[in-house]
Coordinates of C-alpha atoms in Angstrom, one line a residue:
X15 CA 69.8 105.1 47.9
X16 CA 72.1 108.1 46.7
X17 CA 70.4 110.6 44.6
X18 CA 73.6 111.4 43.2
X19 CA 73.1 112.1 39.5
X20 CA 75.5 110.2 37.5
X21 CA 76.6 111.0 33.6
X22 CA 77.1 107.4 31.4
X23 CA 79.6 108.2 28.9
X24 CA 78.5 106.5 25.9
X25 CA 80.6 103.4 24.3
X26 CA 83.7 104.7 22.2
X27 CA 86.0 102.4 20.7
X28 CA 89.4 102.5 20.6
X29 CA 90.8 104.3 17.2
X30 CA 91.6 101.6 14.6
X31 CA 89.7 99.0 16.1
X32 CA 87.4 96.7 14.5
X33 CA 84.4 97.7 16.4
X34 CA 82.9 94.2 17.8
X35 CA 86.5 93.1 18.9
X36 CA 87.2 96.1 20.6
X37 CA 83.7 96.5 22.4
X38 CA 84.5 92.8 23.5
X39 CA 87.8 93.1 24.7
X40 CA 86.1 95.9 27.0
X41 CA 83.8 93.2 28.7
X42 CA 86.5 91.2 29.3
X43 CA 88.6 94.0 30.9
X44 CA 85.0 94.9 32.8
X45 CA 84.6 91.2 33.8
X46 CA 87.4 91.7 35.9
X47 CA 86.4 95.3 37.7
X48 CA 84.8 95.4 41.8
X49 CA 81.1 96.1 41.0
X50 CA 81.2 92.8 38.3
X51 CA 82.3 90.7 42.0
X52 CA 79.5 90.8 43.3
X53 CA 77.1 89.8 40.3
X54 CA 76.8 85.4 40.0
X55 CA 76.3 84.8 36.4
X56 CA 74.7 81.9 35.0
X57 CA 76.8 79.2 34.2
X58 CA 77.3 78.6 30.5
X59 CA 74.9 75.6 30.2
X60 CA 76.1 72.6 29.2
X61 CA 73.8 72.0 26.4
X62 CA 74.2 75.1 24.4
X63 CA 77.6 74.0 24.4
X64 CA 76.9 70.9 22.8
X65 CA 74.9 72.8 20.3
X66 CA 77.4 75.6 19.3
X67 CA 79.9 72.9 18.7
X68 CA 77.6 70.9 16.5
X69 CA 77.3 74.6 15.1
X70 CA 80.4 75.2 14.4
X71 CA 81.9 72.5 12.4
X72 CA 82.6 73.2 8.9
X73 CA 79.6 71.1 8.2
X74 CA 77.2 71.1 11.1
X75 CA 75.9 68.0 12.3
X76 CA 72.5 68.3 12.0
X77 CA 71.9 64.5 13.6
X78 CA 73.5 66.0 17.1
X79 CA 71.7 68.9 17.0
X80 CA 68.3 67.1 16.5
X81 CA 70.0 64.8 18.9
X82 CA 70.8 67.4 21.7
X83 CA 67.0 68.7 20.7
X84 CA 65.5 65.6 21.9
X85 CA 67.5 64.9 24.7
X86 CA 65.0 67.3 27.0
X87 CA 61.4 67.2 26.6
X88 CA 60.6 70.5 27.3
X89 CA 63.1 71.9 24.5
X90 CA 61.6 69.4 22.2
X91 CA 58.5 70.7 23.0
X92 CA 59.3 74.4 22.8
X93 CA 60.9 73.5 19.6
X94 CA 57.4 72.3 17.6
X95 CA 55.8 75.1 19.7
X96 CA 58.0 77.5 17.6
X97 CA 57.3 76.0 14.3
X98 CA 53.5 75.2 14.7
X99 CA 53.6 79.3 15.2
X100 CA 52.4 81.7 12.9
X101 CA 55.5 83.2 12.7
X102 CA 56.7 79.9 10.9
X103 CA 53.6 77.4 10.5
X104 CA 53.0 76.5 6.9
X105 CA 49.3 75.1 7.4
X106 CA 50.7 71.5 8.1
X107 CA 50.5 70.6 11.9
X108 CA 54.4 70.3 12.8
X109 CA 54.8 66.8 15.4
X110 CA 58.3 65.8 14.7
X111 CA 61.7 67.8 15.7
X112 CA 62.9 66.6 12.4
X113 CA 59.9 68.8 10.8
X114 CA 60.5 71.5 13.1
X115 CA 63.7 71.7 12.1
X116 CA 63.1 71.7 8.5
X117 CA 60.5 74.8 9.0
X118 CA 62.5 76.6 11.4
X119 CA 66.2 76.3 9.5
X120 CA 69.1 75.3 11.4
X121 CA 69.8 79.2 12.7
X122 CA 66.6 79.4 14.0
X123 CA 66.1 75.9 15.4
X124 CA 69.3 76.6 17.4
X125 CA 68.0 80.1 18.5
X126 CA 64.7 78.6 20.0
X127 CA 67.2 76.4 21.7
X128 CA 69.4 78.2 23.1
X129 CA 66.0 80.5 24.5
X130 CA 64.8 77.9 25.9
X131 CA 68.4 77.2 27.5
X132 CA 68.6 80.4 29.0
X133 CA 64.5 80.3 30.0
X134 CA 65.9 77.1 32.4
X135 CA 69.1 78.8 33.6
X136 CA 67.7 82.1 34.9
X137 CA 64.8 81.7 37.0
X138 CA 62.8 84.8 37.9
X139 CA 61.9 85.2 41.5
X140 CA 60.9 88.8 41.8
X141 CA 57.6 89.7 41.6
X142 CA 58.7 93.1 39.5
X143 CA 60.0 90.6 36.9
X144 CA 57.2 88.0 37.1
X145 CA 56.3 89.0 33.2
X146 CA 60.3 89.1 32.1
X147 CA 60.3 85.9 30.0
X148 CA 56.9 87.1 28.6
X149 CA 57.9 89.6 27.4
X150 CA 61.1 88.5 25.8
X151 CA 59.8 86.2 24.4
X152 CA 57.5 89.0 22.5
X153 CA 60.4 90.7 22.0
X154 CA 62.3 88.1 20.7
X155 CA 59.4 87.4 17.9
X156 CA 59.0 91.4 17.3
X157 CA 62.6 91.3 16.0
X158 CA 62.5 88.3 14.0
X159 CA 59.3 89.5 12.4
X160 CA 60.9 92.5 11.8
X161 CA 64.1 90.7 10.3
X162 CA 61.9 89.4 7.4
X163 CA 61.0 93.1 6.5
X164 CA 64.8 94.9 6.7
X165 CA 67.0 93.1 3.6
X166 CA 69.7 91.5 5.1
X167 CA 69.0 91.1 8.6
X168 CA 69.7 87.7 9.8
X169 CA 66.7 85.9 11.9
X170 CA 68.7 84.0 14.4
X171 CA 70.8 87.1 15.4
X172 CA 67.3 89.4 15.5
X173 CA 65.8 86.6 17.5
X174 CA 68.1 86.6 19.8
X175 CA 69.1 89.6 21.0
X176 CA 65.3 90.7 21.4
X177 CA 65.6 87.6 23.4
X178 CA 68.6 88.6 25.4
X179 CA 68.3 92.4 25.3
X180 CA 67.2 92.9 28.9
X181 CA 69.0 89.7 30.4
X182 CA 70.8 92.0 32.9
X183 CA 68.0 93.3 34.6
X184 CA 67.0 89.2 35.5
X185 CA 70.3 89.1 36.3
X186 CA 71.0 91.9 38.7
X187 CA 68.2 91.1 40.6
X188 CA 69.8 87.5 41.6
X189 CA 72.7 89.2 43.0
X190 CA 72.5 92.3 43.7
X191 CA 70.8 93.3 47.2
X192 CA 68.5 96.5 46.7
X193 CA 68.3 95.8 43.0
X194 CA 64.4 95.1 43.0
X195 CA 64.1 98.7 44.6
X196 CA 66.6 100.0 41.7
X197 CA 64.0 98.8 39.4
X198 CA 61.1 100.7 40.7
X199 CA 62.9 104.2 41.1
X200 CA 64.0 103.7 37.4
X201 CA 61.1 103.3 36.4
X202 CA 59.9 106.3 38.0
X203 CA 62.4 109.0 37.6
X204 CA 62.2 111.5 34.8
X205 CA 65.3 113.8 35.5
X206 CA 67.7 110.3 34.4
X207 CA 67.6 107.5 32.1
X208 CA 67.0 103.8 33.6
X209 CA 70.7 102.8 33.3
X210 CA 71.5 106.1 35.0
X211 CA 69.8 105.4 38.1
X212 CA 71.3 101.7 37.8
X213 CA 75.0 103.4 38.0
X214 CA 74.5 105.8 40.5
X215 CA 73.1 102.5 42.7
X216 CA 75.2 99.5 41.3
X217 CA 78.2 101.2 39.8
X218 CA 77.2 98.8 36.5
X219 CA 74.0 98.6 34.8
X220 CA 71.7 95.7 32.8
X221 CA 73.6 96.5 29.2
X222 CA 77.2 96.0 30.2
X223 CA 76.1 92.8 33.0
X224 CA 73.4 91.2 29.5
X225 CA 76.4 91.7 27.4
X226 CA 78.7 90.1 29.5
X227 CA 76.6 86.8 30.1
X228 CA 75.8 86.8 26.5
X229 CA 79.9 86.7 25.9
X230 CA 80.1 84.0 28.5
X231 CA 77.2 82.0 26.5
X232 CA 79.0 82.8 23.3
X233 CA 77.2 84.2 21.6
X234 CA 77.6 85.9 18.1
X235 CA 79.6 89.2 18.4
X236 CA 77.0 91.5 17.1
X237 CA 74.6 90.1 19.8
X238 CA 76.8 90.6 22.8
X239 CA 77.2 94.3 20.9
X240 CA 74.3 95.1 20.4
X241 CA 73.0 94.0 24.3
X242 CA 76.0 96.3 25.1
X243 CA 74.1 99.3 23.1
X244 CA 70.9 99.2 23.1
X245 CA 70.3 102.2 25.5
X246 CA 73.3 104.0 24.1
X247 CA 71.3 105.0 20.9
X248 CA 73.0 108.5 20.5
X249 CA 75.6 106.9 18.5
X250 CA 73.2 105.4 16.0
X251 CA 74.6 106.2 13.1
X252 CA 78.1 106.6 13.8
X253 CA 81.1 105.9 11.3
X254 CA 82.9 103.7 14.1
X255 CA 80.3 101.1 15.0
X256 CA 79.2 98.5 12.5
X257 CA 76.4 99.3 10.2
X258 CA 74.8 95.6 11.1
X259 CA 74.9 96.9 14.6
X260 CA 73.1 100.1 14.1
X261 CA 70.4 97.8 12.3
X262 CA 70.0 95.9 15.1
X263 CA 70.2 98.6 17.8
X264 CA 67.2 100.4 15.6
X265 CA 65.0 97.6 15.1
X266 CA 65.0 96.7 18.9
X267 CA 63.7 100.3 19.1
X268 CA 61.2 100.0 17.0
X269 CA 60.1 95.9 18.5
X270 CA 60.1 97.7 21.6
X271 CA 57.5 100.4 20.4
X272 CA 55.2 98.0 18.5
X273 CA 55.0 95.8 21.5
X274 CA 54.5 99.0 24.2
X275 CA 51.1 99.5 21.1
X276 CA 50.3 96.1 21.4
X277 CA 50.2 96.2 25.2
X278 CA 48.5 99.2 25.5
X279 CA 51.5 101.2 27.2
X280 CA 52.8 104.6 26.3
X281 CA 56.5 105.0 24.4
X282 CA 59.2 104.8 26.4
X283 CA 61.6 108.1 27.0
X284 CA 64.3 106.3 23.8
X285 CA 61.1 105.9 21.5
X286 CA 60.4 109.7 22.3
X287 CA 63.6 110.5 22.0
X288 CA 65.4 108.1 19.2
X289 CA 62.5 107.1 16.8
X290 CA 62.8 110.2 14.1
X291 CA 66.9 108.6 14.4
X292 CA 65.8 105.0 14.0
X293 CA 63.2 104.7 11.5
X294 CA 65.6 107.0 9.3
X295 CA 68.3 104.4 9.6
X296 CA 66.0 101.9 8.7
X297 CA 64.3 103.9 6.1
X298 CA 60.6 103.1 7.0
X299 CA 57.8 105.3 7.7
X300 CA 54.6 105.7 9.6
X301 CA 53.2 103.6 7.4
X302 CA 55.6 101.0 7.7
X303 CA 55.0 101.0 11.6
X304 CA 50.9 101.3 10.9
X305 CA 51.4 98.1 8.8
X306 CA 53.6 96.1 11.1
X307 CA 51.5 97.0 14.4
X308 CA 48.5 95.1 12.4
X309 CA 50.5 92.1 11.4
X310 CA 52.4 92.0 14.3
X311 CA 49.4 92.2 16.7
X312 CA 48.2 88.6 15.3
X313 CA 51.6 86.9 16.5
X314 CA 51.8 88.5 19.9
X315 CA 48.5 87.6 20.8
X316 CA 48.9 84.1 20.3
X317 CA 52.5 83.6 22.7

């Protein structure tokens, strides 16, 4: 592999341009390029496309999406796993998807959903990634924790982009030959940042290819922007990207940190490097953090 080092200009939109249109007419334009060729992206599944149209209706159909819900046991079952959590549970043992669905809210019942979705469509192979879903799936709870504590800060979205965020990196290492190598001298390097060292080998790296399948899934525009992001955390803060997007780009940050405590790892080189940036955005303190760890740590140990 080329030692090369390799500068990643950060994302700029176009002047005038409604940020989340213009960062996804990019991906589309990128869709298109050589190194995109050789990546297979998981096909849009079938069912999550069931579900967004249910979604989507002026008044959503809540029979089809319990409908779609029960079609497949194990999303059933993931579904009343989801609500019977602590993050949710209200004391009552949940054993219906109607019930789930009452606890969870129709945004969040159709974000455990499509999780599960995408659990089934990308299947992890590489013994590097053999903790990936884990760990999103921590991730994925971190945020929407988190969402509960930041006014404003819709669940479902939270939810799943800490689901999606790394989504690239599963799958890269599908497609791409050397990738799992890539991985490990990431990792490893100090003198570049992870998406670095996944240009100088790939020519692309696991923000642009997440974003891309989380377009291709549909997904809701500040999801697919914030994927795109979330290692570009210089521009926290600018004028030009949606404030919502900063939120979510911040709290990810801060989800990732709480889980590195909770697993007993040290911060990672954007905690080091973003955190005074991030927790200012998001106006919290050490305190805040001290407090959420300890809360936090009781939901995480039970997933």
């Amino acid at each position: 592999m080329t030692t090369e080092a390799v500068e990643r200009p950060a994302y700029v939109p176009p002047k005038d341009t409604p940020f989340t249109t213009s960062i996804i007419e990019v991906l589309d334009q990128l869709r298109k390029s050589g190194p995109m060729q050789n990546i297979v992206f998981p096909p849009y599944p079938e069912l999550l496309r069931k579900l967004q149209e249910a979604l989507a209706q002026e008044e959503p159909d809540l029979n089809e999406v319990s409908r779609i819900a029960s079609s497949d046991v194990a999303m059933s079952m993931a579904l009343l796993k989801a609500a019977n959590s602590p993050l949710y549970a209200l004391g009552q043992p949940v054993q219906t998807i109607g019930q789930a669905m009452n606890i969870l809210g129709l945004d969040n019942t159709a974000a455990v959903m499509t999780g599960f979705l995408a659990q089934r469509a990308v299947k992890i192979s590489s013994s590097q990634l053999a903790r990936f879903w884990e760990r999103a799936t921590k991730r994925a709870v971190a945020m929407a924790f988190m969402s509960r504590k930041l006014p404003g800060m819709s669940t479902d979205i939270a939810y799943t982009f800490g689901l999606f965020c790394h989504m690239g990196i599963a799958v890269m290492a599908q497609s791409l030959k050397g990738y799992t190598s890539t991985l490990v001298e990431a990792l490893a390097r100090i003198d570049r940042s992870f998406v670095e060292t996944e240009n100088v080998n790939h020519k692309t790296d696991h923000a642009v290819v997440g974003a891309l399948v989380a377009r291709t899934w549909r997904m809701h525009p500040m999801v697919v922007a914030g994927i795109r992001l979330h290692h570009d955390l210089s521009s926290l803060g600018d004028s030009t990207i949606d404030s919502d997007v900063h939120t979510l780009l911040a709290a990810g940050l801060v989800a990732e940190q709480l889980m590195r405590v909770h697993e007993g790892l040290q911060p990672d080189v954007d905690w080091k490097t973003f955190s005074e940036k991030a927790m200012a955005w998001l106006q919290i303190t050490d305190d805040d953090m001290a407090a959420w760890q300890e809360e936090l740590s009781d939901l995480l140990a039970d997933l």
